[in-house]
Amino acid sequence: MDLTKSIKSKAHDLGFQKIGISSPKEPLAYNDYFDEWISLGKNGTMQWLENRKEERKDIYKYFPEVKSVISLAINYYTDSENSQVKFSKYAHGTDYHIIVKQKLNALLDFIKASLNQNVEGVVCVDSSPIMEKQWAQRSGIGWQGKHTLLINDEIGSWMFLGELLLDIPLEYDKPFIKDLCGSCTTCIDACPTNALSEYHLDATKCISYLTVEHKTDFDTSQKSQLNSWVYGCDICQQVCPWNIKRQQYSSEDLFYPKQEVREYSLIDWLKIDDFSFKKIFKDSPVKRIKYDRFKRNVSAVKHPSNNVD
Ligand code: B12
Ligand code: SF4
Ligand code: SF4
């Protein structure tokens, strides 16, 4: 088997559903849009997006030797919901940064062991300064929907993205050029904070930003829009017809919800102390916001058992 095929086969064995490879040579589309988005302050307090903007726009500034971008997607769909206190699916179980990084490091080790030459690779999951959705589109995995997330026509959008950048050429896939949103605007209409317009997100209005990135107290209008989400928001994905038609259960056990996330009531969450918070969320993305911000989010949930203005 040639190297490209054996990399894809190994990636499937490691648990990735979609794998595609692209050449870094063509410059990214939408770099002007990205500049404008930042200059209009749509990134809010996510200064880290601006700090490494030039690397995001030009992958050679991040990894000058790159010759292949391997994009990988792993499905994280699970259907458990808790109606009182809502955690988005990406934060139901173990932190995807840990899981996807482990798998990508295993893939890099496999590639190194398969070759008689030196190969340099960089593992990226979310926090690396690259535009992951655009690379996945170029690698043929799917298109960016009007909610701005990447959708695959077989498994929908409940997938995390990761990349392995290599300094060796491989066989490249064709980009995904179709836009299968058509005339649909369901996600835009369903967004409770009007954060979306076509292919554009005002992060400062997004519940995901407000519950995870926003560091200070909520004002009254922000508080009234959170709709019981305490970490992230899934509404634009829940309503998307591609997810309703195509979503499949994740084969990764660690993405399934922790018992507390599934079963705790609002009163249980309001009662937890810093020690229990750290214990419950020790390997979860939720630990990132720390106890005080988690309490701020939980205290904003509207419910008869909570005295919210
Ligand atoms: C910053 C960030 C956020 C911010 C801003 C989101 C955003 N859309 O920009 C906040 C905190 C709000 C956020 C929220 C979420 N995020 Co986030 N986030 C990122 C991060 C780190 C960078 C994204 C980025 O560069 N934004 C900058 C803006 C300008 O980019 P953009 O919206 O993609 O805009 C592009 C398009 O609009 C395009 N464009 C402009 N005009 C047009 C016109 C057409 C026709 C087309 C096709 C495109 C197009 O050009 C722009 C520039 O590239 C990526 C990881 C990464 N390194 O890429 C994860 C990432 C995008 N997030 C992810 C996830 C899972 C989420 C949430 C679902 C989590 C949750 N449940 O709460 C939500 C979804 C909210 C939403 N609708 O986007 C996943 C998405 C996986 C997927 N299937 O696409 C990623 C890829 C992380 C990962 N490794 O899996 N996130
Ligand atoms: S994640 Fe929620 S708030 Fe953010 S754009 Fe989607 S529906 Fe709107
Ligand atoms: S809800 Fe409709 S417009 Fe939004 S991403 Fe899905 S198909 Fe596209």
XYZ file of C-alpha atoms and ligand atoms in Angstrom:
416
model
C 0.000 0.000 0.000
C 1.328 3.502 -0.747
C 1.930 5.959 2.075
C -1.179 8.147 1.487
C -3.460 5.102 1.550
C -1.815 3.606 4.621
C -2.084 6.957 6.496
C -5.804 7.121 5.729
C -6.334 3.522 6.728
C -4.446 4.031 10.021
C -6.462 7.224 10.720
C -9.710 5.273 10.267
C -8.423 2.605 12.661
C -7.649 5.331 15.196
C -11.305 6.420 15.103
C -11.485 9.281 12.591
C -14.509 9.099 10.261
C -13.284 11.587 7.636
C -9.755 12.194 6.381
C -8.571 14.398 3.544
C -5.252 15.825 2.411
C -4.529 19.165 0.805
C -1.555 21.070 -0.521
C -0.695 24.281 1.369
C 0.347 26.061 -1.814
C -2.860 27.944 -2.701
C -3.481 30.953 -0.425
C -6.631 30.806 1.712
C -9.846 32.425 0.565
C -11.551 34.934 2.881
C -8.402 36.433 4.416
C -9.813 39.913 3.784
C -13.014 38.875 5.498
C -11.002 37.673 8.489
C -9.173 41.041 8.719
C -12.478 42.882 8.565
C -14.068 40.584 11.161
C -11.236 41.370 13.576
C -11.248 45.098 12.806
C -14.982 45.250 13.536
C -14.309 43.661 16.933
C -16.403 40.537 16.177
C -13.817 38.483 18.076
C -14.720 40.305 21.321
C -12.060 39.657 23.952
C -10.528 36.729 22.021
C -7.320 38.718 21.533
C -5.478 35.448 20.870
C -7.210 35.277 17.454
C -5.710 38.631 16.500
C -2.294 37.998 18.055
C -1.481 35.198 15.614
C -3.603 36.461 12.723
C -0.762 36.379 10.180
C -0.080 32.682 10.879
C -3.793 31.902 10.623
C -3.931 33.551 7.216
C -0.698 31.988 5.944
C 0.175 28.490 7.117
C 3.823 28.891 5.961
C 4.272 31.517 8.677
C 3.282 28.868 11.213
C 5.173 25.880 9.772
C 7.432 27.011 6.897
C 8.350 23.451 5.834
C 4.751 22.260 5.425
C 4.007 20.265 2.248
C 0.856 18.407 3.255
C -2.097 19.301 5.449
C -3.897 16.180 6.638
C -7.367 17.152 7.922
C -9.241 14.721 10.127
C -12.740 14.732 11.572
C -14.148 12.710 14.458
C -17.862 12.447 15.193
C -18.878 13.403 18.756
C -22.677 13.128 18.536
C -24.431 11.776 21.625
C -28.117 12.353 22.303
C -28.288 12.757 26.077
C -29.824 16.063 27.125
C -30.470 17.645 30.483
C -33.358 20.049 30.145
C -32.634 22.164 33.235
C -28.950 22.938 32.759
C -27.594 22.627 29.251
C -24.020 21.685 28.401
C -23.187 21.629 24.708
C -22.303 18.208 23.373
C -18.684 19.115 22.858
C -18.332 19.406 26.636
C -20.323 16.340 27.721
C -17.398 14.018 28.247
C -13.602 14.050 28.152
C -11.906 17.052 26.575
C -11.553 16.518 22.813
C -8.209 18.320 22.821
C -6.777 15.424 24.843
C -8.436 12.680 22.787
C -7.766 14.085 19.320
C -4.162 15.014 20.179
C -3.444 11.477 21.400
C -4.810 10.034 18.170
C -2.871 12.490 16.003
C 0.364 11.770 17.861
C -0.241 8.049 17.290
C -0.736 8.776 13.576
C 2.494 10.786 13.441
C 4.387 7.961 15.183
C 2.960 5.520 12.651
C 4.114 7.703 9.732
C 7.593 8.091 11.217
C 7.867 4.341 11.718
C 6.723 3.666 8.110
C 9.392 5.836 6.496
C 13.106 5.424 6.088
C 13.581 9.181 6.047
C 13.197 11.915 8.642
C 9.766 13.471 8.721
C 8.698 16.519 10.704
C 5.075 16.842 11.733
C 2.955 19.306 13.718
C -0.212 18.197 15.489
C -3.041 20.786 15.590
C -6.334 20.706 17.485
C -8.322 23.894 17.881
C -5.698 26.021 19.649
C -3.106 26.080 16.834
C -3.168 29.280 14.752
C -4.669 27.775 11.603
C -8.111 28.047 10.012
C -9.224 24.463 10.586
C -12.580 24.627 8.780
C -11.052 26.074 5.641
C -8.355 23.373 5.570
C -10.988 20.683 6.029
C -12.981 22.138 3.132
C -9.861 22.110 0.949
C -9.165 18.513 1.939
C -12.635 17.542 0.681
C -14.310 16.871 4.045
C -17.222 19.284 3.650
C -18.427 22.863 3.358
C -18.780 25.757 5.795
C -22.490 26.136 6.444
C -24.256 29.420 7.035
C -23.675 28.897 10.786
C -19.950 28.918 9.814
C -19.313 25.329 10.964
C -18.054 22.570 8.703
C -20.696 20.078 7.553
C -20.062 16.694 5.978
C -22.785 15.348 3.690
C -22.671 11.881 5.325
C -22.317 12.645 9.047
C -23.388 16.284 9.453
C -21.506 18.798 11.598
C -21.129 17.078 14.981
C -17.444 16.534 14.371
C -14.233 17.868 15.840
C -11.466 18.814 13.482
C -7.749 18.170 13.820
C -4.770 18.402 11.482
C -1.399 16.845 10.992
C 0.981 19.109 9.071
C 3.836 17.250 7.415
C 7.008 18.353 5.619
C 6.578 15.644 2.952
C 4.288 15.665 -0.098
C 1.396 13.185 -0.275
C -1.416 12.550 -2.730
C -3.882 15.450 -2.412
C -7.687 15.247 -2.382
C -10.019 17.559 -4.263
C -11.624 20.385 -2.287
C -15.325 20.193 -1.427
C -16.650 22.884 -3.741
C -20.406 22.534 -3.337
C -22.401 24.587 -0.842
C -25.267 22.341 0.214
C -27.052 24.929 2.395
C -29.077 26.075 -0.610
C -31.846 28.505 0.338
C -32.078 27.199 3.931
C -31.706 29.754 6.745
C -32.898 27.579 9.640
C -29.794 28.133 11.811
C -29.944 31.905 11.353
C -33.637 31.977 12.250
C -33.159 29.717 15.290
C -30.216 31.552 16.879
C -31.727 33.183 19.984
C -29.221 36.052 20.103
C -29.173 36.984 16.396
C -25.465 36.197 16.324
C -25.657 34.732 12.809
C -26.052 36.107 9.341
C -25.053 34.115 6.231
C -21.539 32.630 6.788
C -20.909 35.244 9.430
C -20.878 35.007 13.214
C -20.726 37.927 15.590
C -18.903 36.052 18.341
C -19.722 38.713 20.937
C -23.410 37.746 20.669
C -22.891 33.973 20.567
C -23.889 32.015 23.690
C -20.838 29.834 23.218
C -18.612 32.909 23.498
C -20.609 34.381 26.387
C -20.489 31.219 28.507
C -16.893 30.221 27.714
C -14.830 33.239 26.649
C -16.564 36.235 28.235
C -14.799 36.939 31.523
C -16.897 39.494 33.396
C -20.461 39.484 34.740
C -23.369 39.345 32.285
C -25.496 42.407 31.722
C -29.261 41.974 31.997
C -29.807 41.485 28.283
C -27.013 38.885 27.963
C -28.375 37.009 30.963
C -31.862 36.890 29.499
C -30.599 35.288 26.256
C -28.614 32.350 27.563
C -31.526 29.902 27.404
C -30.150 27.667 30.187
C -26.841 26.980 28.411
C -24.003 26.911 30.933
C -21.167 25.822 28.636
C -21.322 26.395 24.865
C -24.479 26.280 22.739
C -25.732 23.716 20.219
C -28.880 25.350 18.838
C -27.630 26.135 15.316
C -26.441 22.543 14.940
C -29.522 20.942 16.523
C -31.834 22.578 13.975
C -29.698 21.982 10.876
C -31.437 19.581 8.454
C -28.088 17.927 7.667
C -27.767 16.906 11.304
C -31.393 15.848 11.583
C -30.976 13.632 8.483
C -27.434 12.361 8.912
C -26.253 12.459 12.486
C -24.742 9.205 13.746
C -23.752 8.200 17.252
C -20.121 8.682 18.163
C -18.036 5.536 18.433
C -15.791 7.222 21.014
C -16.987 6.262 24.528
C -15.153 9.169 26.144
C -17.377 11.733 24.379
C -20.487 10.406 26.153
C -21.743 12.538 29.075
C -20.485 12.278 32.583
C -23.152 11.110 35.017
C -23.339 14.544 36.700
C -23.817 16.318 33.352
C -26.687 13.948 32.561
C -28.378 13.860 35.933
C -27.640 16.890 38.100
C -30.485 19.353 38.570
C -30.021 23.106 38.717
C -30.125 22.909 42.510
C -27.311 20.318 42.498
C -25.148 22.582 40.324
C -25.909 25.637 42.439
C -24.740 23.724 45.514
C -21.370 22.442 44.264
C -18.177 23.897 45.704
C -14.800 24.510 44.072
C -13.497 21.100 45.183
C -16.398 19.179 43.556
C -16.155 21.360 40.439
C -12.494 20.405 40.003
C -13.253 16.745 40.663
C -16.165 16.478 38.220
C -14.496 18.424 35.413
C -10.856 17.417 35.862
C -10.544 16.023 32.310
C -13.327 18.112 30.736
C -13.213 21.324 28.654
C -15.465 22.875 31.340
C -12.564 23.154 33.781
C -11.178 25.914 31.564
C -13.698 28.474 32.818
C -12.909 27.691 36.461
C -15.358 27.589 39.330
C -16.290 31.293 39.507
C -17.341 31.611 35.875
C -19.159 28.286 36.024
C -21.129 29.592 39.020
C -21.859 32.812 37.102
C -23.273 30.736 34.224
C -25.322 28.436 36.431
C -26.676 31.379 38.412
C -28.023 32.868 35.165
C -30.239 29.853 34.402
C -33.896 30.809 34.582
C -35.866 28.370 36.694
C -38.310 28.580 39.601
C -35.547 27.175 41.840
C -33.225 30.031 40.893
C -33.854 33.663 41.669
C -32.794 35.249 38.354
C -33.767 38.809 37.465
C -12.657 31.208 17.658
C -13.490 29.944 17.645
C -14.782 30.015 18.179
C -15.453 31.346 18.531
C -15.865 32.039 17.201
C -16.559 31.059 16.217
C -16.422 31.430 14.748
N -17.357 30.960 13.939
O -15.487 32.093 14.381
C -16.609 30.884 19.444
C -16.142 30.904 20.907
C -17.907 31.687 19.344
C -16.767 29.431 18.996
C -17.938 28.726 19.127
C -18.096 27.417 18.707
N -17.132 26.575 18.277
Co -15.317 27.156 17.847
N -13.605 27.600 17.211
C -12.971 28.731 17.120
C -11.603 28.530 16.444
C -10.529 28.482 17.550
C -11.209 29.584 15.405
C -12.326 29.891 14.370
C -11.967 31.119 13.585
O -10.899 31.187 13.005
N -12.847 32.137 13.583
C -12.620 33.361 12.887
C -13.778 33.647 11.923
C -13.513 34.895 11.079
O -13.816 32.550 11.111
P -15.136 31.818 10.567
O -16.376 32.092 11.311
O -14.741 30.447 10.348
O -15.296 32.719 9.305
C -14.948 32.300 8.067
C -16.194 32.121 7.224
O -17.210 32.983 7.681
C -15.637 32.431 5.860
N -16.572 33.107 4.999
C -16.786 34.414 4.924
N -17.677 34.658 3.968
C -18.036 33.473 3.412
C -18.911 33.157 2.376
C -19.040 31.822 2.005
C -19.953 31.474 0.890
C -18.316 30.807 2.697
C -18.433 29.364 2.323
C -17.448 31.148 3.750
C -17.318 32.487 4.071
O -14.481 33.242 6.010
C -14.184 33.417 7.362
C -12.686 33.377 7.571
O -12.167 32.102 7.320
C -11.801 27.129 15.748
C -10.528 26.263 15.680
C -9.581 26.738 14.613
N -8.313 26.866 14.940
O -9.984 26.968 13.461
C -12.899 26.468 16.640
C -13.949 25.585 15.947
C -14.430 26.317 14.728
N -15.037 25.548 16.928
C -15.691 24.439 16.945
C -16.875 24.205 17.692
C -17.308 22.765 17.873
C -17.600 25.284 18.225
C -19.020 25.247 18.828
C -19.979 24.301 18.122
C -18.913 24.848 20.329
C -20.214 24.922 21.069
N -21.086 23.922 20.960
O -20.474 25.870 21.766
C -19.445 26.741 18.727
C -20.203 27.023 17.389
C -20.571 28.453 17.176
C -20.641 28.779 15.666
N -21.841 28.840 15.099
O -19.594 28.941 15.021
C -15.098 23.421 15.974
C -16.006 23.317 14.745
C -16.051 21.948 14.093
C -16.876 22.000 12.828
N -17.650 20.982 12.549
O -16.821 22.979 12.084
C -13.669 24.063 15.684
C -13.130 23.814 14.292
C -12.719 23.449 16.742
C -12.309 22.006 16.416
N -11.020 21.725 16.326
O -13.118 21.117 16.233
N -15.630 28.961 18.397
S -23.962 28.554 19.010
Fe -25.993 29.291 19.710
S -25.761 31.513 20.023
Fe -23.964 30.794 18.845
S -24.532 31.117 16.703
Fe -25.163 29.019 17.182
S -27.311 29.213 17.878
Fe -26.423 31.272 17.919
S -29.362 25.088 9.061
Fe -29.540 25.335 6.847
S -28.373 27.204 6.394
Fe -27.787 26.548 8.453
S -25.959 25.333 8.127
Fe -27.690 23.895 8.144
S -28.285 23.697 5.951
Fe -26.951 25.497 6.135
